[in-house]
């Protein structure tokens, strides 16, 4: 059963501008005496980079300084993958790290951190329901798959999808209920990652935000996305394209069409893409002889890493790339703002579905090629 597609903290990876000011972090970390707490931030090119650190003494840690604009940071227990996101901004920020459940850590103090904490509490409640559903039904799903019990598979996937919709609706409703919250503009930006982007709804919600929020750094970024948006939707004829393969051969979409074709936008540096690749390989091996074709479009910029990933992940279908990272023109044509992203085409090149993964994708391909 596919993993949750909307990481809770992945909604908050942009900065937003306000007045300069001092910040002071007051942290509690019981059970972590003597440990080092590392503070990281997201760098567009380098990923998560270390900015500073603090020792836990008598169950407390602290950090203070000046900040020019609020920005997402992470408090991480050194030498572990345990981290919690918070907003570094002017004012007193409170962080309580829970040793045995870092995901349940608490942030607060400033209004933006209170807003983030409130959302995370609600989102974690839904995530726990999803986890419990998966644990309860994984065996049932596996048995249904083995016996080709499509009715049971579809029923389980529908129920699973309802939980995901509940989480997505939580994010979608936040800016409508909190038009003066800085975090709201980040949720509006996240609306561009929906399987089917409703640009008119995005415009409506964006315009409902407080003018000061729309004038912030992320607010202006969202405005530019709205202005630059290109839409390719289900039911449309897929725009043709061509680019070079790893060996320099020009390959087009038109010559790659099968009875069913998947356009797979990915990159060697994309963790979720690489984790999904084994499922795609399995799908291709099962259905290629029956008419399934795949063409991979990479958002890589390093040819060597691109070729290495293709070989390591055993991706035996055609691949192309202009090696232009997020400036990839094919991705721009299809309005791809995040990866992995997939478009499923029929034999005439019409888009019949998009952004399906795992069992949902298999069920769709199987229903066409059965």
Coordinates of C-alpha atoms in Angstrom, one line a residue:
X1 CA 0.0 0.0 0.0
X2 CA 1.5 3.3 -1.0
X3 CA 3.1 5.6 1.6
X4 CA 1.5 8.9 2.7
X5 CA 2.0 11.4 -0.1
X6 CA 1.9 14.5 1.9
X7 CA 4.7 14.7 4.5
X8 CA 3.5 16.8 7.4
X9 CA 6.6 19.0 7.6
X10 CA 7.2 19.1 3.9
X11 CA 4.6 21.9 3.7
X12 CA 6.9 24.3 5.4
X13 CA 10.2 24.5 3.4
X14 CA 10.0 28.2 2.3
X15 CA 10.9 31.4 4.1
X16 CA 8.7 34.5 4.6
X17 CA 9.8 38.1 5.2
X18 CA 9.0 40.4 8.1
X19 CA 10.9 42.9 10.1
X20 CA 14.3 42.2 11.5
X21 CA 14.6 41.2 15.2
X22 CA 16.2 39.1 17.9
X23 CA 15.3 35.5 18.5
X24 CA 15.7 33.4 21.6
X25 CA 15.2 29.7 21.7
X26 CA 14.4 28.1 25.1
X27 CA 14.6 24.4 24.7
X28 CA 13.8 21.4 27.0
X29 CA 15.3 18.0 26.3
X30 CA 14.7 15.6 29.1
X31 CA 16.7 12.3 28.8
X32 CA 19.2 13.9 26.5
X33 CA 21.7 15.2 29.0
X34 CA 25.1 16.1 27.4
X35 CA 23.8 15.6 23.9
X36 CA 24.3 18.2 21.2
X37 CA 21.3 19.8 19.5
X38 CA 22.1 20.8 15.9
X39 CA 20.2 23.6 14.2
X40 CA 19.8 23.1 10.4
X41 CA 18.1 25.0 7.6
X42 CA 17.2 24.1 4.1
X43 CA 19.5 25.3 1.3
X44 CA 18.2 25.1 -2.2
X45 CA 21.4 23.7 -3.6
X46 CA 23.0 21.9 -0.6
X47 CA 20.0 20.5 1.2
X48 CA 19.9 20.6 5.0
X49 CA 23.0 22.5 6.3
X50 CA 24.2 23.0 9.8
X51 CA 24.0 26.6 11.1
X52 CA 24.7 26.3 14.8
X53 CA 24.4 23.9 17.8
X54 CA 23.8 23.8 21.5
X55 CA 24.6 21.4 24.4
X56 CA 21.9 20.0 26.7
X57 CA 22.7 21.0 30.2
X58 CA 20.4 20.2 33.1
X59 CA 17.8 19.2 30.6
X60 CA 17.9 22.6 28.8
X61 CA 19.4 24.1 25.7
X62 CA 19.3 27.5 24.2
X63 CA 20.2 29.6 21.2
X64 CA 19.8 33.2 20.4
X65 CA 20.7 35.7 17.8
X66 CA 19.3 38.0 15.1
X67 CA 17.0 37.0 12.3
X68 CA 16.2 39.0 9.2
X69 CA 13.1 37.0 8.3
X70 CA 11.2 34.0 9.6
X71 CA 12.5 30.7 8.1
X72 CA 12.0 27.0 8.6
X73 CA 14.7 25.4 10.7
X74 CA 15.2 22.0 12.2
X75 CA 16.3 21.1 15.7
X76 CA 18.2 17.8 15.4
X77 CA 19.7 15.4 18.0
X78 CA 23.3 15.1 16.7
X79 CA 24.3 11.9 15.0
X80 CA 20.7 10.8 14.5
X81 CA 17.9 11.4 12.0
X82 CA 15.7 12.7 14.8
X83 CA 14.6 16.2 14.1
X84 CA 11.7 18.6 14.5
X85 CA 10.8 21.6 12.4
X86 CA 10.2 25.0 13.8
X87 CA 10.1 28.6 12.5
X88 CA 13.1 30.7 13.4
X89 CA 11.7 34.2 13.8
X90 CA 11.9 37.2 16.2
X91 CA 10.7 36.5 19.7
X92 CA 11.0 33.8 22.3
X93 CA 10.6 30.3 20.7
X94 CA 9.9 27.3 22.9
X95 CA 10.9 23.8 21.8
X96 CA 10.4 20.6 23.8
X97 CA 12.2 17.6 22.4
X98 CA 10.9 14.2 23.3
X99 CA 13.7 11.6 23.3
X100 CA 11.6 8.5 22.5
X101 CA 9.1 10.3 20.2
X102 CA 10.7 13.1 18.3
X103 CA 7.6 13.4 16.1
X104 CA 5.6 14.3 19.1
X105 CA 7.9 17.2 20.1
X106 CA 6.2 20.5 20.9
X107 CA 7.0 23.9 19.6
X108 CA 5.5 27.2 20.6
X109 CA 6.2 30.7 22.0
X110 CA 5.7 32.8 18.9
X111 CA 2.5 32.9 17.0
X112 CA 3.8 31.2 13.8
X113 CA 5.2 28.3 15.9
X114 CA 1.9 28.0 17.7
X115 CA 0.2 27.8 14.3
X116 CA 2.6 25.2 13.0
X117 CA 2.2 23.2 16.2
X118 CA -1.6 23.3 16.0
X119 CA -1.6 22.1 12.5
X120 CA 0.9 19.3 13.2
X121 CA -1.2 18.0 16.1
X122 CA -4.2 17.6 13.9
X123 CA -2.2 16.2 11.0
X124 CA -0.5 13.6 13.3
X125 CA -3.9 12.5 14.5
X126 CA -4.9 11.7 10.9
X127 CA -1.5 10.1 10.2
X128 CA -1.9 7.7 13.1
X129 CA -5.3 6.7 11.7
X130 CA -3.6 6.0 8.4
X131 CA -0.8 4.0 10.0
X132 CA -3.3 1.9 12.0
X133 CA -5.3 1.3 8.8
X134 CA -2.2 0.1 7.0
X135 CA -1.1 -2.2 9.8
X136 CA -4.6 -3.6 10.0
X137 CA -5.1 -4.2 6.3
X138 CA -1.6 -4.9 4.8
X139 CA -2.1 -8.7 5.0
X140 CA -5.6 -8.4 3.6
X141 CA -4.2 -6.3 0.7
X142 CA -1.4 -8.7 0.0
X143 CA -3.8 -11.7 -0.2
X144 CA -6.2 -9.7 -2.4
X145 CA -3.3 -8.9 -4.8
X146 CA -2.2 -12.5 -5.0
X147 CA -5.7 -13.8 -5.7
X148 CA -6.4 -10.9 -8.2
X149 CA -9.3 -9.9 -6.0
X150 CA -9.8 -6.5 -7.6
X151 CA -12.9 -5.6 -5.7
X152 CA -11.1 -5.9 -2.3
X153 CA -8.1 -4.0 -3.6
X154 CA -10.2 -1.2 -4.9
X155 CA -12.2 -1.0 -1.7
X156 CA -9.1 -0.8 0.5
X157 CA -7.5 1.8 -1.7
X158 CA -10.7 3.9 -1.7
X159 CA -10.8 3.8 2.1
X160 CA -7.1 4.6 2.3
X161 CA -7.6 7.5 -0.1
X162 CA -10.3 8.9 2.1
X163 CA -7.8 9.3 4.9
X164 CA -5.4 11.0 2.6
X165 CA -8.1 13.4 1.5
X166 CA -8.8 14.2 5.1
X167 CA -5.2 15.3 5.5
X168 CA -5.2 17.3 2.3
X169 CA -8.4 19.0 3.2
X170 CA -6.9 20.0 6.6
X171 CA -4.1 21.8 4.7
X172 CA -6.5 23.3 2.1
X173 CA -8.8 24.7 4.8
X174 CA -6.1 26.3 6.9
X175 CA -5.6 29.5 4.8
X176 CA -9.3 30.0 4.4
X177 CA -9.7 30.0 8.2
X178 CA -6.5 31.8 8.9
X179 CA -6.0 34.6 6.2
X180 CA -3.7 36.6 8.5
X181 CA -1.4 33.7 9.3
X182 CA 2.0 33.6 7.6
X183 CA 1.8 29.9 7.4
X184 CA -1.4 30.2 5.2
X185 CA 0.6 31.4 2.2
X186 CA 2.7 28.2 2.4
X187 CA -0.4 26.1 2.3
X188 CA -1.5 28.0 -0.8
X189 CA 1.8 27.3 -2.4
X190 CA 1.3 23.6 -1.5
X191 CA -1.9 23.6 -3.6
X192 CA 0.3 23.5 -6.7
X193 CA 1.4 20.0 -5.7
X194 CA -2.2 18.5 -5.9
X195 CA -2.7 15.7 -8.5
X196 CA -5.0 18.1 -10.4
X197 CA -4.2 21.8 -9.9
X198 CA -7.2 24.0 -9.6
X199 CA -5.6 27.3 -10.6
X200 CA -8.9 29.3 -10.1
X201 CA -9.2 28.0 -6.5
X202 CA -5.6 28.9 -5.9
X203 CA -6.2 32.4 -7.1
X204 CA -9.3 32.7 -5.0
X205 CA -7.6 31.5 -1.8
X206 CA -4.5 33.6 -2.5
X207 CA -6.6 36.8 -3.0
X208 CA -8.4 36.1 0.2
X209 CA -5.2 36.4 2.2
X210 CA -4.3 39.5 4.1
X211 CA -2.5 42.0 1.9
X212 CA 0.5 41.9 4.2
X213 CA 0.8 38.2 3.7
X214 CA 0.6 38.5 0.0
X215 CA 3.4 41.0 0.1
X216 CA 5.8 38.6 1.9
X217 CA 8.6 36.7 0.1
X218 CA 6.6 33.5 -0.2
X219 CA 3.5 35.5 -1.1
X220 CA 5.3 37.0 -4.1
X221 CA 6.6 33.6 -5.1
X222 CA 3.1 32.2 -5.1
X223 CA 1.9 35.2 -7.2
X224 CA 4.7 34.4 -9.8
X225 CA 3.6 30.8 -9.9
X226 CA 0.1 31.8 -10.5
X227 CA 1.2 34.1 -13.3
X228 CA 3.5 31.5 -14.9
X229 CA 1.2 28.5 -14.4
X230 CA 0.7 26.1 -17.3
X231 CA -2.0 23.5 -17.1
X232 CA -2.0 20.0 -18.5
X233 CA -5.1 18.1 -17.3
X234 CA -6.7 14.6 -17.5
X235 CA -8.5 14.4 -20.8
X236 CA -6.0 16.6 -22.6
X237 CA -3.7 15.3 -25.4
X238 CA -0.3 15.0 -23.9
X239 CA 2.1 17.6 -25.5
X240 CA 4.8 15.9 -27.5
X241 CA 8.4 16.4 -26.5
X242 CA 11.9 15.1 -27.3
X243 CA 15.3 15.2 -25.6
X244 CA 18.6 13.3 -25.4
X245 CA 18.9 9.8 -23.9
X246 CA 22.0 9.0 -21.7
X247 CA 23.8 7.8 -24.9
X248 CA 22.9 11.0 -26.8
X249 CA 20.1 9.7 -28.9
X250 CA 17.1 11.9 -29.4
X251 CA 13.9 10.2 -28.2
X252 CA 10.4 11.6 -28.4
X253 CA 7.1 10.9 -26.6
X254 CA 5.4 10.2 -29.9
X255 CA 7.7 7.3 -30.8
X256 CA 7.5 5.9 -27.2
X257 CA 3.8 5.4 -27.0
X258 CA 2.4 2.0 -26.2
X259 CA -1.1 0.7 -25.4
X260 CA -0.5 2.5 -22.1
X261 CA 2.3 4.9 -21.5
X262 CA 3.7 6.4 -18.3
X263 CA 5.6 9.7 -18.4
X264 CA 7.7 9.5 -15.2
X265 CA 9.2 12.7 -14.0
X266 CA 12.0 11.9 -11.5
X267 CA 15.7 12.6 -10.6
X268 CA 18.6 10.8 -9.1
X269 CA 18.7 13.2 -6.2
X270 CA 14.9 12.7 -5.4
X271 CA 14.6 10.4 -2.4
X272 CA 10.8 9.7 -2.9
X273 CA 11.5 9.0 -6.6
X274 CA 14.2 6.4 -5.8
X275 CA 12.1 4.7 -3.2
X276 CA 9.2 4.4 -5.7
X277 CA 11.5 3.1 -8.5
X278 CA 11.4 -0.6 -7.3
X279 CA 7.6 -0.5 -7.6
X280 CA 7.8 1.0 -11.1
X281 CA 10.4 -1.7 -12.2
X282 CA 8.1 -4.4 -10.9
X283 CA 5.1 -2.9 -12.8
X284 CA 7.1 -2.6 -16.0
X285 CA 8.4 -6.1 -15.9
X286 CA 4.8 -7.4 -15.3
X287 CA 3.0 -5.4 -18.0
X288 CA 5.5 -4.3 -20.7
X289 CA 4.9 -7.4 -22.8
X290 CA 1.2 -6.6 -22.6
X291 CA 1.6 -3.0 -23.9
X292 CA 2.9 -0.9 -21.1
X293 CA 5.7 1.6 -22.1
X294 CA 7.4 4.1 -19.8
X295 CA 9.5 7.2 -20.7
X296 CA 11.5 8.7 -17.9
X297 CA 12.1 12.5 -17.8
X298 CA 14.8 13.4 -15.4
X299 CA 15.3 16.7 -13.6
X300 CA 18.9 15.9 -13.0
X301 CA 21.8 18.3 -13.8
X302 CA 24.7 15.8 -13.4
X303 CA 24.8 13.4 -16.3
X304 CA 27.0 10.9 -14.4
X305 CA 24.7 10.7 -11.4
X306 CA 21.7 10.4 -13.7
X307 CA 23.2 7.4 -15.6
X308 CA 24.4 5.8 -12.3
X309 CA 20.9 6.0 -10.9
X310 CA 19.4 4.4 -14.0
X311 CA 21.8 1.5 -13.8
X312 CA 21.6 1.0 -10.1
X313 CA 17.8 1.1 -9.9
X314 CA 17.6 -1.1 -13.1
X315 CA 15.4 1.2 -15.0
X316 CA 15.3 -0.5 -18.4
X317 CA 12.9 1.8 -20.2
X318 CA 13.8 4.9 -22.3
X319 CA 15.1 7.9 -20.5
X320 CA 15.7 11.5 -21.5
X321 CA 16.8 14.8 -19.9
X322 CA 18.0 18.2 -20.8
X323 CA 20.0 18.2 -17.5
X324 CA 18.6 21.5 -16.5
X325 CA 17.4 20.7 -12.9
X326 CA 14.1 22.6 -12.2
X327 CA 14.5 24.5 -15.4
X328 CA 13.7 21.3 -17.3
X329 CA 11.5 22.6 -20.2
X330 CA 9.5 19.4 -20.5
X331 CA 8.6 19.7 -16.8
X332 CA 7.5 23.3 -17.4
X333 CA 5.3 22.2 -20.3
X334 CA 3.5 19.8 -18.1
X335 CA 3.3 22.1 -15.1
X336 CA 5.4 19.8 -12.9
X337 CA 6.2 21.6 -9.6
X338 CA 7.3 18.6 -7.6
X339 CA 8.6 15.0 -8.2
X340 CA 7.9 12.2 -8.5
X341 CA 5.2 13.1 -10.9
X342 CA 3.5 10.7 -13.4
X343 CA 1.1 11.1 -16.4
X344 CA -0.7 8.0 -17.7
X345 CA -1.6 8.1 -21.4
X346 CA -3.8 5.9 -23.5
X347 CA -2.6 4.5 -26.9
X348 CA -3.5 7.7 -28.6
X349 CA -1.6 9.8 -26.2
X350 CA -4.5 11.2 -24.2
X351 CA -3.9 11.8 -20.5
X352 CA -6.2 9.4 -18.6
X353 CA -4.7 9.7 -15.1
X354 CA -1.8 11.3 -13.2
X355 CA 0.3 11.0 -10.1
X356 CA -0.7 7.5 -9.3
X357 CA 1.8 5.4 -7.3
X358 CA 2.2 1.9 -5.8
X359 CA -0.9 -0.3 -5.9
X360 CA -3.1 2.5 -7.2
X361 CA -0.9 2.8 -10.3
X362 CA -0.8 -1.0 -10.7
X363 CA -4.6 -1.3 -10.4
X364 CA -5.0 1.4 -13.1
X365 CA -2.6 -0.3 -15.5
X366 CA -4.1 -3.7 -14.9
X367 CA -7.6 -2.5 -15.5
X368 CA -6.6 -1.3 -19.0
X369 CA -4.3 -4.2 -20.0
X370 CA -6.2 -7.1 -18.4

